[in-house]
Short mmCIF file of C-alpha atoms in Angstrom, two decimals:
data_model
loop_
_atom_site.label_atom_id
_atom_site.label_comp_id
_atom_site.label_asym_id
_atom_site.label_seq_id
_atom_site.Cartn_x
_atom_site.Cartn_y
_atom_site.Cartn_z
CA MET A 1 80.01 99.91 122.13
CA LYS A 2 77.90 101.20 119.24
CA ASN A 3 76.72 98.54 116.80
CA TYR A 4 78.10 100.37 113.78
CA GLU A 5 78.15 99.04 110.23
CA VAL A 6 81.30 97.58 108.69
CA LYS A 7 81.68 97.51 104.90
CA LEU A 8 84.40 96.00 102.75
CA LEU A 9 85.71 97.78 99.65
CA ASP A 10 87.64 95.74 97.11
CA CYS A 11 90.22 97.73 95.15
CA THR A 12 91.80 94.89 93.13
CA LEU A 13 90.97 96.35 89.72
CA ARG A 14 92.24 99.78 90.76
CA ASP A 15 95.10 99.35 93.26
CA GLY A 16 96.00 95.87 92.03
CA GLY A 17 96.41 97.40 88.58
CA TYR A 18 99.78 98.84 89.58
CA VAL A 19 101.11 95.30 89.11
CA ASN A 20 99.85 94.70 85.54
CA ASN A 21 99.52 98.29 84.35
CA TRP A 22 95.72 97.90 84.72
CA ASN A 23 95.66 95.71 81.61
CA TRP A 24 93.34 93.02 82.98
CA GLY A 25 91.50 92.24 79.77
CA TYR A 26 87.83 93.14 79.46
CA ASP A 27 86.51 89.61 80.17
CA VAL A 28 88.82 89.08 83.14
CA ALA A 29 87.85 92.39 84.72
CA LYS A 30 84.16 91.56 84.31
CA ASP A 31 84.71 88.09 85.79
CA ILE A 32 86.50 89.53 88.82
CA VAL A 33 83.56 91.89 89.34
CA ALA A 34 81.16 88.94 89.01
CA CYS A 35 83.06 86.89 91.61
CA LEU A 36 83.14 89.81 94.05
CA LEU A 37 79.39 90.31 93.58
CA LYS A 38 78.78 86.64 94.39
CA ALA A 39 81.03 87.02 97.44
CA ARG A 40 78.72 89.85 98.56
CA VAL A 41 81.47 92.48 98.77
CA ASP A 42 79.89 95.81 99.76
CA ILE A 43 81.84 98.15 97.46
CA ILE A 44 83.82 97.26 94.32
CA GLU A 45 86.28 99.81 92.98
CA VAL A 46 86.36 99.40 89.21
CA GLY A 47 89.38 101.54 88.36
CA PHE A 48 90.94 104.99 87.96
CA LEU A 49 89.53 108.13 86.36
CA ARG A 50 92.51 109.83 84.69
CA ASN A 51 93.28 112.16 81.81
CA ILE A 52 94.09 109.64 79.08
CA LYS A 53 94.04 110.16 75.32
CA LYS A 54 92.79 106.78 74.10
CA TYR A 55 90.19 104.40 75.51
CA ASP A 56 91.21 100.74 75.82
CA SER A 57 88.43 98.32 76.80
CA ASN A 58 90.98 95.96 78.40
CA VAL A 59 92.31 98.60 80.82
CA THR A 60 90.65 99.80 84.04
CA VAL A 61 91.92 103.38 83.70
CA CYS A 62 89.49 105.62 81.80
CA SER A 63 88.83 109.28 81.17
CA ASN A 64 85.09 109.15 81.76
CA ILE A 65 82.68 107.30 83.99
CA GLU A 66 80.74 105.69 81.13
CA GLU A 67 83.83 103.74 80.04
CA LEU A 68 84.38 102.31 83.52
CA ASN A 69 80.69 101.45 83.80
CA ARG A 70 81.10 99.01 80.88
CA PHE A 71 82.79 96.58 83.26
CA LEU A 72 79.65 96.39 85.41
CA PRO A 73 76.68 94.01 85.24
CA GLU A 74 73.11 95.18 84.86
CA ASN A 75 72.16 94.06 88.37
CA SER A 76 74.38 95.17 91.26
CA ASN A 77 72.54 93.05 93.87
CA GLY A 78 73.00 95.81 96.44
CA THR A 79 76.75 96.25 95.87
CA MET A 80 78.04 99.80 95.41
CA PHE A 81 80.61 100.57 92.71
CA SER A 82 83.37 103.16 93.00
CA ALA A 83 86.20 104.77 91.08
CA MET A 84 89.21 106.79 92.22
CA ALA A 85 90.36 110.16 90.88
CA MET A 86 93.51 112.07 91.81
CA ARG A 87 92.89 115.82 91.85
CA SER A 88 96.10 116.58 89.96
CA ASP A 89 95.52 113.98 87.24
CA TYR A 90 91.86 114.34 86.30
CA ASN A 91 89.82 117.08 84.67
CA ILE A 92 86.58 117.36 86.60
CA GLU A 93 84.85 118.65 83.45
CA ASN A 94 85.08 115.09 82.04
CA LEU A 95 82.96 113.72 84.89
CA ALA A 96 79.32 113.41 83.84
CA PRO A 97 76.72 113.82 86.61
CA TYR A 98 75.66 110.63 88.39
CA SER A 99 73.00 108.93 86.26
CA GLY A 100 71.41 106.89 89.03
CA LYS A 101 73.15 103.66 88.12
CA GLY A 102 76.66 102.29 87.77
CA ILE A 103 79.52 103.89 89.70
CA GLU A 104 78.08 106.11 92.43
CA LEU A 105 81.08 106.60 94.76
CA ILE A 106 84.12 108.65 93.68
CA ARG A 107 87.15 108.45 95.95
CA VAL A 108 89.21 111.62 95.69
CA THR A 109 92.90 111.55 96.54
CA ALA A 110 95.44 114.36 96.84
CA HIS A 111 98.98 114.93 98.13
CA ASP A 112 99.86 117.08 101.13
CA TYR A 113 101.05 119.88 98.84
CA ASP A 114 97.68 120.13 97.04
CA ILE A 115 95.28 118.95 99.74
CA LYS A 116 93.37 122.26 99.67
CA GLU A 117 92.75 121.85 95.93
CA GLY A 118 91.88 118.21 96.53
CA LEU A 119 89.18 119.16 99.03
CA GLU A 120 87.74 121.68 96.58
CA PHE A 121 87.78 118.99 93.89
CA ALA A 122 85.85 116.65 96.22
CA GLY A 123 83.20 119.33 96.67
CA ARG A 124 82.77 119.65 92.90
CA VAL A 125 82.40 115.86 92.59
CA LYS A 126 79.66 115.94 95.22
CA GLU A 127 77.89 118.67 93.24
CA ARG A 128 77.57 116.11 90.43
CA SER A 129 75.43 113.96 92.79
CA TYR A 130 78.06 111.30 93.53
CA LYS A 131 78.84 109.95 96.94
CA VAL A 132 82.36 111.15 97.77
CA SER A 133 85.19 109.66 99.80
CA ILE A 134 88.12 111.95 100.67
CA ASN A 135 91.39 109.98 100.80
CA PRO A 136 94.44 112.15 101.63
CA ILE A 137 97.68 110.44 100.59
CA ASN A 138 100.01 109.39 103.46
CA ILE A 139 98.06 110.28 106.60
CA MET A 140 101.19 109.43 108.61
CA GLY A 141 102.91 112.48 107.12
CA TYR A 142 100.45 114.91 108.74
CA SER A 143 100.71 116.40 112.24
CA ASP A 144 97.70 116.17 114.53
CA LYS A 145 96.94 119.85 113.89
CA GLN A 146 97.05 119.33 110.13
CA ILE A 147 94.69 116.38 110.43
CA LEU A 148 92.27 118.50 112.48
CA ASP A 149 92.40 121.24 109.83
CA ILE A 150 91.52 118.65 107.16
CA ILE A 151 88.67 117.27 109.27
CA ASP A 152 87.29 120.78 109.72
CA ALA A 153 87.12 121.12 105.92
CA VAL A 154 85.67 117.59 105.58
CA ASN A 155 82.84 118.48 107.97
CA ARG A 156 81.95 121.47 105.78
CA ILE A 157 81.97 119.37 102.59
CA PHE A 158 80.10 116.55 104.37
CA PRO A 159 81.18 113.64 102.11
CA TYR A 160 79.96 110.07 102.32
CA GLN A 161 83.33 108.99 103.73
CA PHE A 162 86.79 110.07 104.87
CA SER A 163 89.61 107.52 104.65
CA ILE A 164 92.81 107.04 106.62
CA VAL A 165 95.38 105.97 104.02
CA ASP A 166 98.65 104.43 105.22
CA THR A 167 100.38 105.00 101.87
CA PHE A 168 103.85 103.94 102.94
CA GLY A 169 102.77 101.06 105.18
CA SER A 170 104.48 102.62 108.20
CA MET A 171 101.54 102.51 110.57
CA LYS A 172 101.68 100.54 113.80
CA GLN A 173 98.91 99.86 116.29
CA GLY A 174 99.63 102.95 118.38
CA ASP A 175 99.55 105.12 115.26
CA LEU A 176 96.23 103.65 114.21
CA GLU A 177 94.66 104.27 117.61
CA ARG A 178 95.93 107.87 117.76
CA ILE A 179 94.76 108.87 114.27
CA VAL A 180 91.44 107.00 114.38
CA ASN A 181 90.52 108.51 117.76
CA LEU A 182 91.55 111.99 116.60
CA VAL A 183 89.32 111.73 113.54
CA ASP A 184 86.44 109.99 115.30
CA HIS A 185 86.20 112.62 118.05
CA ASN A 186 86.23 115.57 115.65
CA MET A 187 84.43 114.45 112.50
CA ASP A 188 80.65 114.50 112.06
CA GLU A 189 79.50 111.05 113.13
CA LYS A 190 77.32 110.67 110.03
CA ILE A 191 80.46 110.55 107.87
CA ARG A 192 81.91 107.04 107.44
CA LEU A 193 85.54 106.37 108.30
CA GLY A 194 87.58 104.26 105.89
CA LEU A 195 90.96 102.54 106.30
CA HIS A 196 93.43 101.66 103.54
CA LEU A 197 96.48 99.64 104.62
CA HIS A 198 99.66 98.33 103.01
CA GLU A 199 101.71 95.26 103.88
CA ASN A 200 105.17 96.77 104.47
CA ARG A 201 105.24 95.60 108.10
CA ALA A 202 102.99 92.55 107.52
CA LEU A 203 100.55 94.22 109.93
CA SER A 204 97.60 94.99 107.66
CA SER A 205 95.38 92.17 108.93
CA LEU A 206 96.18 92.93 112.57
CA LEU A 207 95.49 96.65 112.14
CA ALA A 208 92.25 95.99 110.26
CA GLN A 209 91.00 93.75 113.06
CA LYS A 210 91.97 96.36 115.64
CA PHE A 211 90.06 98.98 113.66
CA VAL A 212 86.92 96.83 113.73
CA THR A 213 87.04 96.45 117.52
CA MET A 214 87.59 100.13 118.38
CA GLN A 215 84.66 101.91 120.05
CA LEU A 216 83.73 104.46 117.40
CA LYS A 217 80.82 106.81 116.83
CA ARG A 218 80.38 105.90 113.19
CA SER A 219 80.20 103.20 110.54
CA ILE A 220 83.44 102.15 108.88
CA THR A 221 84.82 100.83 105.59
CA ILE A 222 87.94 98.69 105.15
CA ASP A 223 89.80 98.47 101.84
CA GLY A 224 91.36 95.25 100.61
CA SER A 225 92.32 93.47 97.41
CA LEU A 226 92.27 89.85 96.30
CA MET A 227 95.36 88.11 97.67
CA GLY A 228 96.55 91.58 98.73
CA MET A 229 97.39 92.40 95.11
CA GLY A 230 98.99 95.80 94.73
CA ARG A 231 102.25 97.62 94.26
CA ASN A 232 104.85 95.62 96.22
CA PRO A 233 104.44 94.63 99.05
CA GLY A 234 100.71 94.83 98.44
CA ASN A 235 97.52 95.58 100.35
CA LEU A 236 95.33 94.03 102.99
CA PRO A 237 94.06 90.70 101.52
CA ILE A 238 90.31 91.12 101.36
CA GLU A 239 89.65 87.41 101.85
CA LEU A 240 91.41 87.55 105.25
CA ILE A 241 89.41 90.44 106.65
CA ALA A 242 86.19 88.98 105.15
CA ASP A 243 86.85 85.69 106.94
CA TYR A 244 87.52 87.57 110.19
CA LEU A 245 84.28 89.55 109.89
CA ASN A 246 82.35 86.36 109.19
CA GLU A 247 83.60 84.90 112.46
CA ASP A 248 83.72 88.04 114.63
CA ARG A 249 80.64 89.94 113.44
CA ASN A 250 78.55 87.21 111.82
CA ALA A 251 79.04 88.78 108.39
CA LYS A 252 77.92 86.85 105.31
CA TYR A 253 80.82 87.19 102.86
CA ASP A 254 81.28 84.09 100.70
CA ILE A 255 85.05 83.83 100.50
CA ASN A 256 84.77 80.84 98.14
CA TYR A 257 84.08 83.26 95.28
CA MET A 258 87.05 85.38 96.34
CA LEU A 259 89.18 82.24 96.22
CA ASP A 260 87.79 81.43 92.76
CA ALA A 261 88.84 84.85 91.46
CA ILE A 262 92.29 84.40 93.01
CA ASP A 263 92.79 80.98 91.43
CA ASP A 264 91.45 82.03 88.03
CA HIS A 265 93.19 85.38 87.70
CA ILE A 266 95.36 86.66 90.57
CA SER A 267 97.59 83.63 91.26
CA LEU A 268 98.66 83.62 87.62
CA ILE A 269 99.93 87.17 87.92
CA LYS A 270 101.63 86.48 91.23
CA GLY A 271 103.63 83.75 89.52
CA GLU A 272 105.29 86.55 87.57
CA THR A 273 105.32 89.34 90.19
CA LEU A 274 105.57 88.38 93.83
CA TRP A 275 103.82 90.05 96.74
CA GLY A 276 102.35 88.92 100.04
CA TYR A 277 101.28 85.41 100.95
CA THR A 278 99.47 82.43 99.41
CA THR A 279 95.86 81.44 100.06
CA ALA A 280 96.67 77.81 100.85
CA TYR A 281 98.74 78.84 103.86
CA PHE A 282 96.06 81.28 104.92
CA LEU A 283 93.63 78.35 104.94
CA SER A 284 95.94 76.11 106.97
CA ALA A 285 96.24 78.97 109.49
CA LYS A 286 92.47 79.59 109.43
CA PHE A 287 91.82 76.02 110.59
CA ASN A 288 94.97 75.83 112.78
CA LEU A 289 96.42 72.94 110.77
CA HIS A 290 99.99 71.89 110.09
CA ARG A 291 101.20 73.74 106.96
CA ASN A 292 102.25 70.43 105.36
CA TYR A 293 98.57 69.70 104.69
CA ALA A 294 98.35 72.79 102.48
CA GLU A 295 101.59 71.91 100.71
CA TYR A 296 100.47 68.32 100.17
CA TYR A 297 97.13 69.31 98.65
CA LEU A 298 98.78 71.89 96.41
CA LYS A 299 101.07 69.18 95.03
CA LYS A 300 98.03 67.09 94.11
CA GLY A 301 97.65 69.51 91.21
CA ASN A 302 93.87 69.30 90.90
CA LEU A 303 92.57 71.21 93.91
CA THR A 304 91.59 74.86 93.97
CA SER A 305 91.76 77.06 97.05
CA ARG A 306 87.98 76.61 97.34
CA ASP A 307 88.48 72.82 97.40
CA ILE A 308 91.15 73.05 100.10
CA ASN A 309 88.95 75.36 102.16
CA GLN A 310 86.09 72.86 102.08
CA ILE A 311 88.33 69.88 102.87
CA PHE A 312 89.95 71.66 105.82
CA ALA A 313 86.55 72.66 107.19
CA LYS A 314 85.79 68.97 107.84
CA PHE A 315 89.16 68.02 109.33
CA ASP A 316 89.31 66.19 112.66
CA PRO A 317 90.97 68.60 115.17
CA ALA A 318 92.91 65.64 116.56
CA LYS A 319 94.78 65.45 113.23
CA ALA A 320 95.72 69.15 113.18
CA THR A 321 99.14 69.43 114.76
CA VAL A 322 101.01 66.51 113.12
CA PHE A 323 100.83 65.88 109.38
CA ASP A 324 99.19 62.52 108.62
CA GLN A 325 99.43 61.65 104.92
CA LYS A 326 97.07 58.68 105.18
CA TYR A 327 94.40 60.86 106.79
CA ALA A 328 94.99 63.61 104.22
CA ASP A 329 94.45 61.12 101.39
CA GLN A 330 91.33 59.77 103.06
CA GLU A 331 89.76 63.26 103.28
CA TYR A 332 90.87 64.03 99.74
CA GLU A 333 89.12 60.96 98.34
CA LYS A 334 86.03 61.65 100.42
CA TYR A 335 85.79 65.20 99.08
CA LEU A 336 86.31 64.39 95.42
CA GLY A 337 83.12 62.45 95.04
CA LYS A 338 80.83 59.90 96.51
CA THR A 339 80.32 56.70 94.56
CA ILE A 340 77.10 56.72 92.55
CA LYS A 341 75.39 54.25 90.27
CA ASP A 342 75.80 55.54 86.73
CA GLU A 343 74.97 52.51 84.56
CA SER A 344 71.67 54.01 83.34
CA ASP A 345 73.19 57.35 82.26
CA LYS A 346 76.14 55.59 80.65
CA GLY A 347 73.68 53.46 78.72
CA LEU A 348 71.85 56.54 77.44
CA LEU A 349 75.12 58.13 76.31
CA CYS A 350 76.17 54.91 74.60
CA THR A 351 72.93 54.86 72.61
CA GLN A 352 73.23 58.53 71.64
CA LEU A 353 76.92 58.49 70.67
CA GLN A 354 77.33 55.09 69.01
CA ASP A 355 78.28 55.25 65.33
CA LYS A 356 78.57 59.05 65.47
CA ASP A 357 81.53 61.14 64.38
CA ILE A 358 82.59 62.82 67.63
CA VAL A 359 84.61 66.02 68.04
CA LEU A 360 85.92 66.86 71.51
CA LEU A 361 86.68 70.53 72.14
CA ALA A 362 89.41 70.96 74.75
CA PRO A 363 90.19 74.47 76.07
CA GLY A 364 93.40 75.11 74.12
CA ASN A 365 94.05 78.31 72.21
CA SER A 366 94.17 76.42 68.90
CA ILE A 367 90.36 76.18 68.70
CA LYS A 368 90.40 79.94 68.14
CA LYS A 369 93.27 79.87 65.66
CA TYR A 370 91.79 76.98 63.64
CA GLU A 371 88.14 77.80 64.29
CA ALA A 372 87.12 77.82 60.61
CA ASP A 373 88.76 74.43 59.94
CA VAL A 374 87.19 72.79 62.98
CA LYS A 375 83.74 74.14 62.17
CA GLU A 376 84.05 72.98 58.56
CA TYR A 377 84.94 69.47 59.73
CA VAL A 378 81.98 69.37 62.13
CA LYS A 379 79.63 70.53 59.37
CA SER A 380 80.93 68.12 56.72
CA LYS A 381 80.68 65.09 59.03
CA ASN A 382 77.54 66.18 60.87
CA ALA A 383 79.64 65.51 63.96
CA VAL A 384 78.55 65.54 67.61
CA THR A 385 80.54 68.21 69.50
CA ILE A 386 81.43 67.79 73.18
CA SER A 387 83.38 70.43 75.14
CA ILE A 388 85.57 69.50 78.11
CA ASN A 389 85.26 71.53 81.34
CA PHE A 390 84.17 74.72 79.56
CA ILE A 391 81.60 75.98 77.05
CA PRO A 392 83.24 77.93 74.22
CA ALA A 393 81.53 81.17 73.22
CA ASN A 394 82.18 80.79 69.48
CA TYR A 395 81.09 77.17 69.02
CA PHE A 396 77.82 75.30 69.15
CA VAL A 397 78.24 72.23 71.34
CA ASP A 398 75.84 69.33 71.76
CA TYR A 399 77.21 68.23 75.13
CA ALA A 400 79.54 69.67 77.76
CA PHE A 401 81.48 67.41 80.10
CA PHE A 402 82.39 68.82 83.53
CA SER A 403 84.56 67.26 86.23
CA ASN A 404 85.93 70.51 87.66
CA ASN A 405 83.78 72.40 90.18
CA ARG A 406 85.40 75.76 89.56
CA ARG A 407 84.73 75.59 85.83
CA TRP A 408 81.23 74.24 86.45
CA GLU A 409 80.39 77.21 88.67
CA LYS A 410 81.04 79.56 85.74
CA HIS A 411 78.96 77.68 83.20
CA LYS A 412 76.14 75.93 85.08
CA ARG A 413 73.57 78.58 84.11
CA ASN A 414 73.96 77.74 80.41
CA THR A 415 70.74 75.81 79.77
CA ASN A 416 71.24 75.25 76.03
CA VAL A 417 73.76 72.44 76.40
CA LYS A 418 73.30 68.89 77.66
CA VAL A 419 75.68 68.46 80.59
CA ILE A 420 77.57 65.29 81.43
CA GLY A 421 78.80 65.80 84.99
CA THR A 422 80.80 63.83 87.51
CA SER A 423 79.50 63.15 91.00
CA ASN A 424 81.72 65.78 92.68
CA LEU A 425 79.90 68.70 91.02
CA GLU A 426 77.83 71.03 93.20
CA GLY A 427 74.36 72.32 92.39
CA GLN A 428 71.76 71.49 89.78
CA GLY A 429 71.82 71.33 85.99
CA VAL A 430 73.52 68.01 85.19
CA ASP A 431 71.70 65.79 82.66
CA TYR A 432 73.95 62.71 82.84
CA HIS A 433 75.48 61.81 86.22
CA ILE A 434 78.76 59.86 86.10
CA ASP A 435 80.72 58.45 89.04
CA TYR A 436 83.83 60.60 89.54
CA ASN A 437 85.94 57.97 91.27
CA GLY A 438 85.21 55.41 88.57
CA LEU A 439 86.44 57.71 85.82
CA LYS A 440 89.64 58.81 87.48
CA ALA A 441 90.67 55.32 88.57
CA HIS A 442 94.07 54.31 87.19
CA LEU A 443 94.42 57.42 85.02
CA GLY A 444 97.49 58.75 86.75
CA GLN A 445 96.46 62.38 86.05
CA ASP A 446 93.62 62.63 88.56
CA ASN A 447 91.46 65.52 87.47
CA ASN A 448 92.46 65.97 83.83
CA GLY A 449 89.02 66.37 82.26
CA LEU A 450 90.09 65.18 78.81
CA LEU A 451 91.50 61.95 80.19
CA MET A 452 88.45 61.34 82.34
CA PHE A 453 86.11 61.82 79.39
CA LEU A 454 88.19 59.56 77.14
CA ASN A 455 87.92 56.95 79.88
CA LEU A 456 84.14 57.40 79.84
CA LEU A 457 84.02 56.98 76.06
CA HIS A 458 86.09 53.80 76.36
CA GLU A 459 83.66 52.45 78.96
CA ILE A 460 80.68 53.00 76.62
CA ASN A 461 82.51 51.31 73.73
CA ILE A 462 83.44 54.35 71.63
CA ASP A 463 86.69 53.45 69.87
CA ARG A 464 87.49 56.56 67.83
CA VAL A 465 87.28 60.30 68.50
CA ASN A 466 88.49 63.60 66.99
CA ILE A 467 90.01 66.22 69.29
CA ALA A 468 90.53 69.96 68.82
CA GLY A 469 92.16 72.26 71.37
CA ALA A 470 94.19 69.61 73.20
CA ASP A 471 97.27 71.75 72.73
CA GLY A 472 99.25 70.41 75.67
CA TYR A 473 101.07 72.38 78.33
CA CYS A 474 103.46 75.08 77.09
CA VAL A 475 106.07 76.52 79.45
CA ASP A 476 106.52 79.94 77.85
CA GLU A 477 103.04 80.99 76.72
CA ASN A 478 99.43 81.07 77.77
CA ASN A 479 98.09 78.27 75.60
CA TYR A 480 94.49 78.39 76.73
CA TYR A 481 91.20 79.44 75.15
CA SER A 482 90.85 82.18 77.79
CA LYS A 483 92.81 83.36 80.82
CA GLY A 484 90.20 82.17 83.29
CA ILE A 485 90.57 78.56 82.11
CA ARG A 486 94.31 78.28 82.65
CA SER A 487 95.45 76.12 85.58
CA TYR A 488 96.94 78.01 88.51
CA LEU A 489 99.61 75.31 88.83
CA GLU A 490 102.60 75.12 86.53
CA HIS A 491 103.88 71.91 84.93
CA ASP A 492 106.75 71.12 82.60
CA GLU A 493 107.19 69.23 79.32
CA SER A 494 107.09 65.87 81.13
CA TYR A 495 103.42 66.56 81.88
CA ASN A 496 102.60 66.33 78.16
CA GLN A 497 104.36 62.98 77.96
CA LYS A 498 102.45 61.62 80.96
CA VAL A 499 99.10 62.73 79.51
CA ALA A 500 99.97 61.20 76.13
CA GLU A 501 100.99 57.91 77.74
CA THR A 502 97.69 57.80 79.60
CA ILE A 503 95.76 58.45 76.37
CA LYS A 504 97.57 55.48 74.80
CA LYS A 505 96.65 53.27 77.78
CA ILE A 506 92.96 54.16 77.47
CA GLY A 507 93.08 52.68 73.99
CA ILE A 508 90.87 54.98 71.90
CA GLU A 509 92.01 55.98 68.41
CA ILE A 510 92.66 59.74 68.44
CA VAL A 511 92.62 62.10 65.44
CA PHE A 512 93.92 65.59 66.30
CA LEU A 513 92.14 68.30 64.30
CA THR A 514 94.47 70.99 65.68
CA PRO A 515 98.19 70.81 66.57
CA SER A 516 98.93 69.09 69.87
CA LYS A 517 102.07 68.48 71.90
CA TYR A 518 100.65 65.04 72.75
CA GLU A 519 100.96 63.79 69.18
CA LYS A 520 104.68 63.10 69.15
CA TYR A 521 104.44 60.96 72.30
CA ILE A 522 101.36 59.06 71.14
CA SER A 523 102.93 58.23 67.79
CA ASN A 524 106.12 56.86 69.39
#
């Protein structure tokens, strides 16, 4: 069997856009790209090239390549970027020649009734110095002779890649083997073969694995999207095939960053529009564990998919088949943080914060709405500002407190802020190390960063604090500073009451600088 190369192409921002009308938001789209880069995905498809009248920076459908390139970082770290264009919906004259950076692969798609024009279009794209992938819509609708005619034209064009696209999700294993072998035996072996699958039969992962193990003459590419996001019922989940390739071919994809992107952005959308599966149950299957472990950890309310992945990786196989709550709690506590001695760092914080007017910035949307008022208060009082589990772009902060690993991962490169971090954080960059288990003890809301930090202030004898952005949970609206901060778990109004009751128990006088749902419960 030839040791051919396997690449993964993520099409979340393009194919997943059918779910949200491609309106990701500029910052969210860039963050998804950043996570996929860290996960070492080989090709990232940024969006569609289409004939549109007005550019919108929040939407991943654009009329020219320069607009899509704005979603990309300066350094690609070896990852290739792509865009898709349908022959019948894009004017080739709007496509500027490849500049040597940014999107370098254009995937051309066409229907059976205009496949000839689509192939001609692909040739014109190649003339503009782009790598080209030819992706005929609904390969299952072609006869073997029609496929051979297409391959004959593909050989003359000599693109970077030809893709088998199962548009209607009707493909079964026998279909895959027939079409792949037909193409492989007749197409120039220097042309890559791609595969794009849909989840209609819940076979995408099986077919993708079969594709990898077939004895082919060429290198291959497999499409997928985060959590399988796409027009219902969705696509091949990229994190599943990445995990398979890590195990089967010793690939080096870091699925933790894929899971971060899912938790921060994709799970929120799936709460409104359902497709596919959930990552927690994928992880229980990955480690061959009883599904109740996944359900139990989800109900904890403070664990991300990355956390669950890392906990499961250390599970005793003897505990796999029967759910053991005591063991689950034991592993949970072990993961959340080792006990450390923090008296010295607490002493330093006590010295630095005593007799100071303190403003805590929580990640609620109100710190944007009342930004001028909050900044005026800070200036008039010469207050010390401390953000909780994030670093706001529009504020200067003296300290940032982090107890959440996912949030810390996004902000740990910010070197201009003194970081107060709990012992469960990964990596370097923390200035004041605080014992995680000590802070969360008896709080009742385990990983609520605001409560943990109020507990820390109480321990170092701070008896009064001002808070902005502690808006409280709102059922019907996104009440967060940015979409990436929002929790992927939903609560209800009782959550606000529980948080407020815990604040009262901690015993620090609170002055809310912005409106908060906690106020009415604290004042009762």
